[in-house]
PDB file of C-alpha atoms in Angstrom:
ATOM      1  CA  MET A   1      82.799  56.943   3.880  1.00 46.00           C
ATOM      2  CA  GLN A   2      83.090  54.857   0.789  1.00 48.00           C
ATOM      3  CA  ALA A   3      85.984  52.820   2.230  1.00 47.00           C
ATOM      4  CA  ARG A   4      83.989  52.424   5.447  1.00 54.00           C
ATOM      5  CA  ALA A   5      80.821  51.273   3.189  1.00 50.00           C
ATOM      6  CA  GLY A   6      83.269  48.933   1.260  1.00 52.00           C
ATOM      7  CA  ASP A   7      84.689  47.563   4.462  1.00 56.00           C
ATOM      8  CA  SER A   8      81.022  46.974   5.818  1.00 78.00           C
ATOM      9  CA  LYS A   9      79.952  45.259   2.682  1.00 79.00           C
ATOM     10  CA  ALA A  10      83.124  42.794   2.805  1.00 80.00           C
ATOM     11  CA  ALA A  11      82.738  42.319   6.579  1.00 82.00           C
ATOM     12  CA  VAL A  12      78.891  41.204   5.687  1.00 84.00           C
ATOM     13  CA  LEU A  13      80.004  39.244   2.769  1.00 86.00           C
ATOM     14  CA  MET A  14      82.837  37.426   5.092  1.00 87.00           C
ATOM     15  CA  LEU A  15      80.229  36.853   7.787  1.00 88.00           C
ATOM     16  CA  ARG A  16      77.729  35.224   5.312  1.00 88.00           C
ATOM     17  CA  MET A  17      80.300  32.913   3.885  1.00 90.00           C
ATOM     18  CA  VAL A  18      81.522  31.700   7.466  1.00 90.00           C
ATOM     19  CA  LEU A  19      77.812  31.121   8.464  1.00 89.00           C
ATOM     20  CA  GLY A  20      77.292  29.212   5.103  1.00 88.00           C
ATOM     21  CA  ALA A  21      80.423  27.090   5.736  1.00 89.00           C
ATOM     22  CA  VAL A  22      79.189  26.412   9.448  1.00 89.00           C
ATOM     23  CA  LEU A  23      75.811  25.395   8.087  1.00 86.00           C
ATOM     24  CA  VAL A  24      77.486  23.068   5.538  1.00 85.00           C
ATOM     25  CA  PHE A  25      79.543  21.560   7.997  1.00 86.00           C
ATOM     26  CA  MET A  26      76.633  20.802  10.322  1.00 84.00           C
ATOM     27  CA  ALA A  27      74.414  19.315   7.392  1.00 81.00           C
ATOM     28  CA  ALA A  28      77.272  17.248   6.005  1.00 82.00           C
ATOM     29  CA  PRO A  29      76.789  14.348   8.192  1.00 82.00           C
ATOM     30  CA  ILE A  30      73.003  14.358   7.639  1.00 83.00           C
ATOM     31  CA  LEU A  31      73.366  14.502   3.704  1.00 84.00           C
ATOM     32  CA  ILE A  32      75.834  11.493   4.108  1.00 84.00           C
ATOM     33  CA  VAL A  33      73.240   9.346   5.980  1.00 83.00           C
ATOM     34  CA  VAL A  34      70.633  10.321   3.342  1.00 84.00           C
ATOM     35  CA  ALA A  35      72.883   9.516   0.398  1.00 84.00           C
ATOM     36  CA  ASN A  36      73.827   6.326   2.044  1.00 81.00           C
ATOM     37  CA  SER A  37      70.138   5.507   2.619  1.00 82.00           C
ATOM     38  CA  PHE A  38      69.943   4.670  -1.123  1.00 86.00           C
ATOM     39  CA  ASN A  39      73.253   2.589  -1.098  1.00 83.00           C
ATOM     40  CA  SER A  40      72.879  -0.762  -3.042  1.00 79.00           C
ATOM     41  CA  SER A  41      75.704  -2.330  -1.185  1.00 78.00           C
ATOM     42  CA  GLN A  42      74.986  -4.667   1.678  1.00 79.00           C
ATOM     43  CA  PHE A  43      77.145  -2.658   3.756  1.00 75.00           C
ATOM     44  CA  ASN A  44      77.768   0.912   4.685  1.00 73.00           C
ATOM     45  CA  VAL A  45      80.298   1.447   2.115  1.00 71.00           C
ATOM     46  CA  TRP A  46      81.361   5.046   0.753  1.00 75.00           C
ATOM     47  CA  PRO A  47      80.682   6.375  -1.736  1.00 77.00           C
ATOM     48  CA  PRO A  48      77.643   4.442  -2.657  1.00 75.00           C
ATOM     49  CA  ALA A  49      77.808   1.459  -5.079  1.00 75.00           C
ATOM     50  CA  GLY A  50      74.590   2.201  -6.730  1.00 79.00           C
ATOM     51  CA  PHE A  51      71.029   3.392  -6.206  1.00 84.00           C
ATOM     52  CA  THR A  52      68.188   1.394  -4.429  1.00 83.00           C
ATOM     53  CA  LEU A  53      64.983   1.727  -2.462  1.00 86.00           C
ATOM     54  CA  ASP A  54      65.025  -1.594  -0.918  1.00 86.00           C
ATOM     55  CA  TRP A  55      66.457  -0.297   2.438  1.00 85.00           C
ATOM     56  CA  TYR A  56      63.273   1.853   2.761  1.00 89.00           C
ATOM     57  CA  HIS A  57      60.994  -0.963   2.119  1.00 88.00           C
ATOM     58  CA  LYS A  58      62.961  -2.949   4.661  1.00 87.00           C
ATOM     59  CA  ALA A  59      62.797  -0.263   7.264  1.00 87.00           C
ATOM     60  CA  LEU A  60      59.178   0.193   6.862  1.00 89.00           C
ATOM     61  CA  THR A  61      58.109  -3.402   6.921  1.00 89.00           C
ATOM     62  CA  MET A  62      60.110  -4.673   9.908  1.00 90.00           C
ATOM     63  CA  PRO A  63      57.859  -5.631  12.830  1.00 91.00           C
ATOM     64  CA  GLN A  64      60.251  -4.300  15.571  1.00 90.00           C
ATOM     65  CA  PHE A  65      60.582  -0.710  13.706  1.00 90.00           C
ATOM     66  CA  GLN A  66      56.687  -0.637  13.508  1.00 90.00           C
ATOM     67  CA  ARG A  67      56.229  -1.754  17.172  1.00 92.00           C
ATOM     68  CA  GLY A  68      58.965   0.910  18.054  1.00 91.00           C
ATOM     69  CA  PHE A  69      57.439   3.630  16.190  1.00 92.00           C
ATOM     70  CA  VAL A  70      54.059   3.162  17.861  1.00 93.00           C
ATOM     71  CA  ASN A  71      55.570   3.061  21.141  1.00 92.00           C
ATOM     72  CA  SER A  72      57.738   6.167  20.661  1.00 92.00           C
ATOM     73  CA  VAL A  73      54.720   8.280  19.270  1.00 92.00           C
ATOM     74  CA  ILE A  74      52.644   6.966  22.293  1.00 93.00           C
ATOM     75  CA  ALA A  75      55.323   8.087  24.654  1.00 92.00           C
ATOM     76  CA  GLY A  76      56.030  11.185  23.078  1.00 91.00           C
ATOM     77  CA  VAL A  77      52.475  12.324  23.037  1.00 93.00           C
ATOM     78  CA  LEU A  78      51.745  11.338  26.638  1.00 94.00           C
ATOM     79  CA  SER A  79      54.874  12.887  28.084  1.00 93.00           C
ATOM     80  CA  THR A  80      54.260  16.141  26.066  1.00 93.00           C
ATOM     81  CA  LEU A  81      51.037  16.267  27.435  1.00 93.00           C
ATOM     82  CA  VAL A  82      52.225  15.717  31.054  1.00 93.00           C
ATOM     83  CA  VAL A  83      54.933  18.092  30.899  1.00 93.00           C
ATOM     84  CA  LEU A  84      52.737  20.920  29.415  1.00 91.00           C
ATOM     85  CA  ALA A  85      50.147  20.532  32.093  1.00 91.00           C
ATOM     86  CA  VAL A  86      52.866  20.552  34.764  1.00 90.00           C
ATOM     87  CA  GLY A  87      55.140  23.218  33.123  1.00 88.00           C
ATOM     88  CA  THR A  88      52.444  25.745  32.350  1.00 87.00           C
ATOM     89  CA  PRO A  89      51.211  26.312  35.758  1.00 87.00           C
ATOM     90  CA  LEU A  90      54.783  26.252  37.227  1.00 87.00           C
ATOM     91  CA  ALA A  91      56.023  28.868  34.565  1.00 86.00           C
ATOM     92  CA  TYR A  92      53.158  31.120  35.407  1.00 85.00           C
ATOM     93  CA  ALA A  93      53.819  30.789  39.130  1.00 84.00           C
ATOM     94  CA  ILE A  94      57.640  31.843  38.272  1.00 83.00           C
ATOM     95  CA  VAL A  95      56.701  34.819  36.387  1.00 81.00           C
ATOM     96  CA  ARG A  96      53.474  36.076  38.179  1.00 79.00           C
ATOM     97  CA  ILE A  97      53.655  34.936  41.619  1.00 77.00           C
ATOM     98  CA  LYS A  98      56.180  36.160  44.460  1.00 78.00           C
ATOM     99  CA  PHE A  99      56.656  33.384  46.993  1.00 75.00           C
ATOM    100  CA  ARG A 100      59.564  32.136  49.410  1.00 78.00           C
ATOM    101  CA  GLY A 101      61.441  29.250  47.802  1.00 73.00           C
ATOM    102  CA  LYS A 102      61.069  30.568  44.077  1.00 75.00           C
ATOM    103  CA  SER A 103      64.939  30.507  43.483  1.00 77.00           C
ATOM    104  CA  LEU A 104      64.903  26.924  44.855  1.00 80.00           C
ATOM    105  CA  LEU A 105      62.154  25.890  42.908  1.00 79.00           C
ATOM    106  CA  GLN A 106      63.696  27.179  39.596  1.00 77.00           C
ATOM    107  CA  GLY A 107      67.041  25.374  40.796  1.00 77.00           C
ATOM    108  CA  VAL A 108      65.078  22.139  41.081  1.00 78.00           C
ATOM    109  CA  LEU A 109      63.494  22.612  37.886  1.00 80.00           C
ATOM    110  CA  LEU A 110      66.532  23.124  35.936  1.00 79.00           C
ATOM    111  CA  GLY A 111      68.317  20.069  37.761  1.00 77.00           C
ATOM    112  CA  PRO A 112      67.796  17.803  34.958  1.00 80.00           C
ATOM    113  CA  LEU A 113      69.835  19.960  32.592  1.00 80.00           C
ATOM    114  CA  VAL A 114      73.067  19.384  34.508  1.00 82.00           C
ATOM    115  CA  VAL A 115      72.620  15.761  35.389  1.00 83.00           C
ATOM    116  CA  PRO A 116      73.961  13.372  32.636  1.00 86.00           C
ATOM    117  CA  ARG A 117      71.058  11.399  30.915  1.00 86.00           C
ATOM    118  CA  ILE A 118      72.474   8.110  31.692  1.00 88.00           C
ATOM    119  CA  ALA A 119      72.723   9.127  35.466  1.00 88.00           C
ATOM    120  CA  MET A 120      68.963  10.089  35.299  1.00 88.00           C
ATOM    121  CA  GLY A 121      68.169   6.836  33.612  1.00 88.00           C
ATOM    122  CA  PHE A 122      69.935   4.740  35.982  1.00 91.00           C
ATOM    123  CA  SER A 123      68.666   6.611  38.751  1.00 89.00           C
ATOM    124  CA  LEU A 124      64.989   6.042  37.628  1.00 90.00           C
ATOM    125  CA  PHE A 125      65.883   2.537  37.204  1.00 90.00           C
ATOM    126  CA  VAL A 126      66.863   2.126  40.763  1.00 91.00           C
ATOM    127  CA  LEU A 127      63.878   4.122  41.947  1.00 90.00           C
ATOM    128  CA  TYR A 128      61.350   2.043  39.848  1.00 89.00           C
ATOM    129  CA  LEU A 129      62.736  -1.217  41.211  1.00 89.00           C
ATOM    130  CA  ALA A 130      63.179  -0.440  44.654  1.00 89.00           C
ATOM    131  CA  SER A 131      59.736   1.496  45.159  1.00 86.00           C
ATOM    132  CA  GLY A 132      58.005  -1.570  43.962  1.00 82.00           C
ATOM    133  CA  SER A 133      55.854   0.638  41.768  1.00 82.00           C
ATOM    134  CA  GLY A 134      55.655  -1.464  38.676  1.00 83.00           C
ATOM    135  CA  LEU A 135      56.794   1.487  36.566  1.00 86.00           C
ATOM    136  CA  TYR A 136      59.734  -0.380  35.326  1.00 88.00           C
ATOM    137  CA  GLY A 137      59.210  -1.643  31.991  1.00 83.00           C
ATOM    138  CA  SER A 138      55.831  -0.053  31.722  1.00 88.00           C
ATOM    139  CA  MET A 139      54.784   2.883  29.367  1.00 90.00           C
ATOM    140  CA  SER A 140      54.010   4.847  32.332  1.00 90.00           C
ATOM    141  CA  GLY A 141      57.493   4.867  33.638  1.00 90.00           C
ATOM    142  CA  ILE A 142      58.676   5.744  30.294  1.00 91.00           C
ATOM    143  CA  VAL A 143      56.395   8.837  29.977  1.00 92.00           C
ATOM    144  CA  LEU A 144      57.364   9.801  33.575  1.00 92.00           C
ATOM    145  CA  GLY A 145      60.949   9.705  32.910  1.00 90.00           C
ATOM    146  CA  HIS A 146      60.663  11.719  29.773  1.00 91.00           C
ATOM    147  CA  ALA A 147      58.589  14.280  31.344  1.00 91.00           C
ATOM    148  CA  LEU A 148      61.259  14.890  34.087  1.00 90.00           C
ATOM    149  CA  LEU A 149      63.774  15.322  31.067  1.00 89.00           C
ATOM    150  CA  MET A 150      61.523  17.772  29.170  1.00 89.00           C
ATOM    151  CA  LEU A 151      60.205  19.945  32.189  1.00 89.00           C
ATOM    152  CA  PRO A 152      63.184  22.225  32.272  1.00 89.00           C
ATOM    153  CA  PHE A 153      63.095  23.000  28.324  1.00 88.00           C
ATOM    154  CA  VAL A 154      59.309  23.609  28.529  1.00 88.00           C
ATOM    155  CA  VAL A 155      59.346  25.796  31.554  1.00 88.00           C
ATOM    156  CA  SER A 156      62.295  27.695  30.070  1.00 86.00           C
ATOM    157  CA  VAL A 157      60.337  28.440  27.008  1.00 86.00           C
ATOM    158  CA  LEU A 158      57.010  29.365  28.694  1.00 87.00           C
ATOM    159  CA  VAL A 159      58.594  31.554  31.217  1.00 85.00           C
ATOM    160  CA  ALA A 160      60.202  33.546  28.353  1.00 84.00           C
ATOM    161  CA  ASN A 161      56.947  33.526  26.766  1.00 82.00           C
ATOM    162  CA  LEU A 162      54.933  34.670  29.723  1.00 80.00           C
ATOM    163  CA  GLY A 163      57.392  37.336  30.467  1.00 77.00           C
ATOM    164  CA  GLU A 164      55.902  39.234  27.162  1.00 76.00           C
ATOM    165  CA  VAL A 165      52.303  39.181  28.091  1.00 72.00           C
ATOM    166  CA  ASP A 166      51.314  42.442  29.879  1.00 71.00           C
ATOM    167  CA  PRO A 167      50.000  41.561  33.201  1.00 74.00           C
ATOM    168  CA  ILE A 168      47.632  44.720  32.851  1.00 75.00           C
ATOM    169  CA  VAL A 169      45.454  42.774  30.350  1.00 73.00           C
ATOM    170  CA  GLU A 170      44.964  39.899  32.827  1.00 70.00           C
ATOM    171  CA  GLU A 171      44.068  42.326  35.644  1.00 71.00           C
ATOM    172  CA  ALA A 172      41.707  44.230  33.409  1.00 76.00           C
ATOM    173  CA  ALA A 173      39.870  40.934  32.770  1.00 72.00           C
ATOM    174  CA  ARG A 174      39.579  40.301  36.602  1.00 73.00           C
ATOM    175  CA  ASP A 175      38.204  43.793  37.113  1.00 68.00           C
ATOM    176  CA  LEU A 176      35.517  43.023  34.541  1.00 71.00           C
ATOM    177  CA  GLY A 177      34.270  39.942  36.539  1.00 70.00           C
ATOM    178  CA  ALA A 178      36.679  37.018  35.557  1.00 69.00           C
ATOM    179  CA  GLY A 179      38.226  34.733  37.784  1.00 70.00           C
ATOM    180  CA  ALA A 180      41.581  33.756  38.037  1.00 71.00           C
ATOM    181  CA  VAL A 181      41.322  30.679  35.968  1.00 73.00           C
ATOM    182  CA  GLU A 182      39.048  32.257  33.734  1.00 73.00           C
ATOM    183  CA  ALA A 183      41.260  35.203  33.180  1.00 74.00           C
ATOM    184  CA  PHE A 184      44.007  32.758  32.417  1.00 75.00           C
ATOM    185  CA  VAL A 185      42.304  30.808  29.909  1.00 75.00           C
ATOM    186  CA  ARG A 186      40.628  33.719  28.030  1.00 74.00           C
ATOM    187  CA  VAL A 187      43.596  36.188  28.123  1.00 75.00           C
ATOM    188  CA  VAL A 188      46.811  34.411  28.911  1.00 76.00           C
ATOM    189  CA  LEU A 189      46.464  31.369  27.139  1.00 78.00           C
ATOM    190  CA  PRO A 190      45.699  32.575  23.677  1.00 77.00           C
ATOM    191  CA  GLN A 191      48.793  34.949  23.986  1.00 78.00           C
ATOM    192  CA  ILE A 192      51.210  32.264  24.977  1.00 80.00           C
ATOM    193  CA  ARG A 193      49.858  29.640  22.253  1.00 81.00           C
ATOM    194  CA  PRO A 194      53.278  30.143  20.147  1.00 80.00           C
ATOM    195  CA  GLY A 195      55.277  29.200  23.260  1.00 82.00           C
ATOM    196  CA  LEU A 196      53.076  26.219  23.908  1.00 85.00           C
ATOM    197  CA  ILE A 197      53.491  25.038  20.337  1.00 85.00           C
ATOM    198  CA  VAL A 198      57.196  25.411  20.290  1.00 84.00           C
ATOM    199  CA  ALA A 199      57.365  23.830  23.782  1.00 87.00           C
ATOM    200  CA  GLY A 200      55.205  20.886  22.654  1.00 88.00           C
ATOM    201  CA  LEU A 201      57.158  20.286  19.383  1.00 86.00           C
ATOM    202  CA  LEU A 202      60.502  20.471  21.331  1.00 86.00           C
ATOM    203  CA  ALA A 203      59.075  18.294  24.139  1.00 89.00           C
ATOM    204  CA  PHE A 204      57.641  15.796  21.597  1.00 90.00           C
ATOM    205  CA  ILE A 205      60.784  15.344  19.309  1.00 87.00           C
ATOM    206  CA  THR A 206      63.048  15.058  22.650  1.00 88.00           C
ATOM    207  CA  SER A 207      61.018  12.389  23.890  1.00 89.00           C
ATOM    208  CA  PHE A 208      60.897  10.701  20.440  1.00 89.00           C
ATOM    209  CA  ASP A 209      64.570  10.809  19.977  1.00 86.00           C
ATOM    210  CA  GLU A 210      65.654   9.926  23.545  1.00 88.00           C
ATOM    211  CA  VAL A 211      67.964   6.741  24.174  1.00 88.00           C
ATOM    212  CA  GLU A 212      70.147   7.194  27.038  1.00 87.00           C
ATOM    213  CA  THR A 213      67.682   7.499  29.797  1.00 89.00           C
ATOM    214  CA  THR A 214      65.004   5.134  27.902  1.00 90.00           C
ATOM    215  CA  ILE A 215      67.289   2.234  27.770  1.00 89.00           C
ATOM    216  CA  PHE A 216      67.389   1.930  31.551  1.00 90.00           C
ATOM    217  CA  LEU A 217      63.503   2.087  31.614  1.00 88.00           C
ATOM    218  CA  VAL A 218      62.356  -0.383  28.776  1.00 87.00           C
ATOM    219  CA  LYS A 219      61.568  -4.015  28.376  1.00 85.00           C
ATOM    220  CA  PRO A 220      61.373  -5.686  24.917  1.00 82.00           C
ATOM    221  CA  VAL A 221      57.656  -5.013  24.796  1.00 84.00           C
ATOM    222  CA  VAL A 222      57.716  -1.199  25.214  1.00 85.00           C
ATOM    223  CA  ASN A 223      60.956  -0.718  23.389  1.00 89.00           C
ATOM    224  CA  THR A 224      60.943   2.732  21.634  1.00 89.00           C
ATOM    225  CA  LEU A 225      62.095   3.170  18.006  1.00 90.00           C
ATOM    226  CA  PRO A 226      65.589   4.640  18.920  1.00 90.00           C
ATOM    227  CA  ILE A 227      66.028   1.559  21.196  1.00 91.00           C
ATOM    228  CA  GLU A 228      65.210  -0.655  18.357  1.00 90.00           C
ATOM    229  CA  MET A 229      67.623   1.095  16.023  1.00 88.00           C
ATOM    230  CA  TYR A 230      70.313   0.820  18.766  1.00 87.00           C
ATOM    231  CA  LEU A 231      69.731  -2.893  19.076  1.00 88.00           C
ATOM    232  CA  TYR A 232      69.642  -3.436  15.283  1.00 88.00           C
ATOM    233  CA  LEU A 233      72.981  -1.605  14.883  1.00 84.00           C
ATOM    234  CA  ASP A 234      74.534  -4.075  17.464  1.00 82.00           C
ATOM    235  CA  GLN A 235      73.884  -6.795  14.914  1.00 84.00           C
ATOM    236  CA  TYR A 236      73.806  -5.434  11.554  1.00 81.00           C
ATOM    237  CA  GLN A 237      75.726  -2.793   9.582  1.00 81.00           C
ATOM    238  CA  ASP A 238      73.551  -2.320   6.266  1.00 83.00           C
ATOM    239  CA  PRO A 239      71.876   1.018   5.353  1.00 85.00           C
ATOM    240  CA  THR A 240      68.617   0.110   6.790  1.00 86.00           C
ATOM    241  CA  LEU A 241      69.271   2.561   9.580  1.00 87.00           C
ATOM    242  CA  ALA A 242      70.306   5.189   7.283  1.00 87.00           C
ATOM    243  CA  ALA A 243      66.930   4.973   5.238  1.00 88.00           C
ATOM    244  CA  LEU A 244      64.887   5.057   8.630  1.00 89.00           C
ATOM    245  CA  SER A 245      67.128   7.998   9.982  1.00 88.00           C
ATOM    246  CA  THR A 246      66.263   9.796   6.709  1.00 89.00           C
ATOM    247  CA  LEU A 247      62.624   9.430   7.243  1.00 89.00           C
ATOM    248  CA  LEU A 248      62.690  10.611  10.798  1.00 87.00           C
ATOM    249  CA  ILE A 249      64.701  13.539   9.578  1.00 87.00           C
ATOM    250  CA  ALA A 250      61.643  14.143   7.045  1.00 87.00           C
ATOM    251  CA  LEU A 251      59.169  13.660   9.912  1.00 85.00           C
ATOM    252  CA  SER A 252      60.989  16.105  12.114  1.00 82.00           C
ATOM    253  CA  MET A 253      61.123  18.917   9.272  1.00 83.00           C
ATOM    254  CA  LEU A 254      57.288  18.169   8.836  1.00 84.00           C
ATOM    255  CA  LEU A 255      56.550  18.529  12.490  1.00 78.00           C
ATOM    256  CA  VAL A 256      58.294  21.974  12.436  1.00 76.00           C
ATOM    257  CA  LEU A 257      56.464  22.991   9.355  1.00 80.00           C
ATOM    258  CA  VAL A 258      53.267  22.346  11.112  1.00 76.00           C
ATOM    259  CA  GLY A 259      54.277  24.303  14.054  1.00 70.00           C
ATOM    260  CA  LEU A 260      55.168  27.340  11.847  1.00 71.00           C
ATOM    261  CA  MET A 261      51.679  26.938  10.289  1.00 73.00           C
ATOM    262  CA  PHE A 262      49.858  27.045  13.734  1.00 66.00           C
ATOM    263  CA  ALA A 263      52.197  29.681  15.746  1.00 60.00           C
ATOM    264  CA  LYS A 264      51.432  33.371  15.134  1.00 54.00           C
ATOM    265  CA  ARG A 265      54.318  34.789  12.716  1.00 52.00           C
ATOM    266  CA  GLY A 266      55.014  37.667  14.914  1.00 45.00           C
ATOM    267  CA  SER A 267      55.141  35.639  18.127  1.00 47.00           C
ATOM    268  CA  LEU A 268      57.372  33.034  16.691  1.00 47.00           C
ATOM    269  CA  ARG A 269      59.645  35.440  15.311  1.00 48.00           C
ATOM    270  CA  PHE A 270      60.157  36.963  18.785  1.00 44.00           C
ATOM    271  CA  LEU A 271      61.030  33.347  20.205  1.00 45.00           C
ATOM    272  CA  LEU A 272      63.363  32.727  17.247  1.00 47.00           C
ATOM    273  CA  GLY A 273      65.068  35.865  16.895  1.00 44.00           C
ATOM    274  CA  GLY A 274      63.986  38.535  19.420  1.00 46.00           C
ATOM    275  CA  ARG A 275      61.312  41.290  18.914  1.00 44.00           C
ATOM    276  CA  GLY A 276      63.392  43.720  17.725  1.00 40.00           C
ATOM    277  CA  ALA A 277      64.737  41.622  14.860  1.00 39.00           C
TER     278      ALA A 277
END
């Protein structure tokens, strides 16, 4: 029994070492970007030649980055609201309602996951121009494109979350006189709030960071921040983008912390690691 206990401890230690090595391997590029953002050299030389904050000042004061940041926030917020408004009833219908064509609907919803984003962007570009809708080069066109990309992720998160909501509670609310909409708002919606928060954060971050599809849909006046960064990289090779990327990493971490504060601890633990974890 002692040998087995020792073997178990050794296996756990080995597993932790492997996981630690994987985490270091995954975080190394991020750490290099952060370190390079303080590089005093005019080029991306490694190791850094010295320490400076000039690149942060440049990144924060460049008009194209400021305009791109505002456009990215607008597109992220609007597309997140759209995809939550559309994805929530779709997820509810998939979990609660039996109807013909459910499998087909699920297949259509998951379609954007298997289509390359470049192909999605080019298809939307052709559709916008051929339809004469005026969506090409507009914020509405970007929001619609991002919502289509994010819909499968949002529906998947909400379907998993709704699957844990006992339908008996909703039925009890209806028996007490609540209508279908009122029962959903008063009973179901509070229970899936953690899923909505996680889905919303995922949708916003995905929209904010989207490049492959967005590049086919924008004009200079509505360029998002990732597009402006891509265009800058095509002309300059200084650490400005490393500084801007560091700021975006910090922003992403802040958004995750905010989500952790607003989500219920028990429900979030289920979403991240399972109820029995």
